Amino acid sequence: MMKWLFLNLALFFFSGLVCAQVTISDFIRSAEDDQEVKSVDAQINYLKSKPYRLSPLQKLEFRTQNRELLYSQQEYALRLNPANPWEMRSNNKYFEEYSSSLSIEKEVALKNALVDRYNLVILYLYYFELKSLAERNANLVDKQLSLLERQSASSFFDADEYVKLKVEQLDRSVEKEETDFDWQSQKSAVSQLHPAGSGKSIVWETQVLMTIDKIEHVADSLSKQMVNPLEVAYRKQQVNVARSQYNLEKSNINLGFLQTSYDRRRVNQDRTPINISLGITIPIVNPNKGDMARRKLSEIESEYELKIAQIDDQTSQDIAFRKLKESIARYRDLQLKIEKLKNSSLQNDLTLLKGGDPLIALQFEAGLNKLRVLQSKLKRKVLTYYVEFLTESDHLQRQPLINYLSDHLTPLD
């Protein structure tokens, strides 16, 4: 009975540990909770209730005057200033365009938040791999020193090699500390970007990531898909916003007034005490010319920014795709060299030339490990250029969101 109880408690504790983990998908999904994204989303939700709609009545005034300071001479008036219907229409149009701009801006904010998270995941895994390789390098140096110390009485002992390895041992120890510090720094950066995961463990190094071959296959497939460029769409909408601002300033003219008044003096004169007056503004000169000029300048600037975005869009995609393909080719070349060295007889040949010295095998392994460090750096470049390609081709923020680092392109629903 006690054994079963202990087993159940252990399973419960283990399941709690498993649940209290931040996965890569969880971290990437947290981009939707980024403060920039939520800020824009709050503005969109506010505008949905259309609080910007102008009232048909612009101003209502109650007026009174007394010509001779006598009660019988008191006059009352009610003046109404109607809203300009063209201004009302332009105002609604401006906020509709602005709301559309916010929707695109939200996509841009989400895209930027996703890029930050993808790059942080790549850095985390890169420094973890460097940390493991640094530990392996340090162990290899320790083994070489241990072997030399055992050979101190033999012809294989080399005092200069021993001194050199002692210095290298110190360098490898510092390298190990540096890579561990860099790795821990990435952990802190993860907590800053994903406060909801605070207190939970991060065990990303055990998760299966997309292979280099799969990355190339996905990039080739996505490069053939046509996607509306987000930057171009945003710039187009900024032109519409600037144009609607100009039209709003242009129509911002007071139409005039309608006034009804009551004159007590006319009661004693058997005349109608009520009269009506009307005033209409004749827009010979627009008083908003300064503001209109500023809005026109903004419109011109937005139009040129749109042209630049249209020119840069395809170029940026092509450059990102080319950099990705080139980095994959370099990674494969290095991988092939490492495999050839591992499977070659070079290690045995060098050992025989040195009279069977076992130190040669450890030195050969240390040389291979340096190539693995270079391979890790190239892998980081491949992943970074892969994310850059996804960013430039506007696939990263497309709904539904996908974890583009997972081997099976796991949805983030």
Short mmCIF file of C-alpha atoms in Angstrom, two decimals, residues 218-226 314 317 321 389 393 395:
data_model
loop_
_atom_site.label_atom_id
_atom_site.label_comp_id
_atom_site.label_asym_id
_atom_site.label_seq_id
_atom_site.Cartn_x
_atom_site.Cartn_y
_atom_site.Cartn_z
CA VAL A 218 10.19 24.53 -46.55
CA ALA A 219 11.99 27.63 -47.90
CA ASP A 220 11.82 26.33 -51.48
CA SER A 221 8.10 25.64 -51.08
CA LEU A 222 7.28 29.01 -49.49
CA SER A 223 9.30 30.97 -52.04
CA LYS A 224 6.82 29.86 -54.72
CA GLN A 225 3.78 31.12 -52.78
CA MET A 226 2.46 34.61 -53.45
CA GLN A 314 11.00 41.75 -53.90
CA GLN A 317 12.95 38.55 -50.36
CA PHE A 321 16.45 33.56 -49.89
CA PHE A 389 13.47 34.80 -45.16
CA SER A 393 8.33 36.93 -47.33
CA HIS A 395 4.93 34.08 -43.77
#
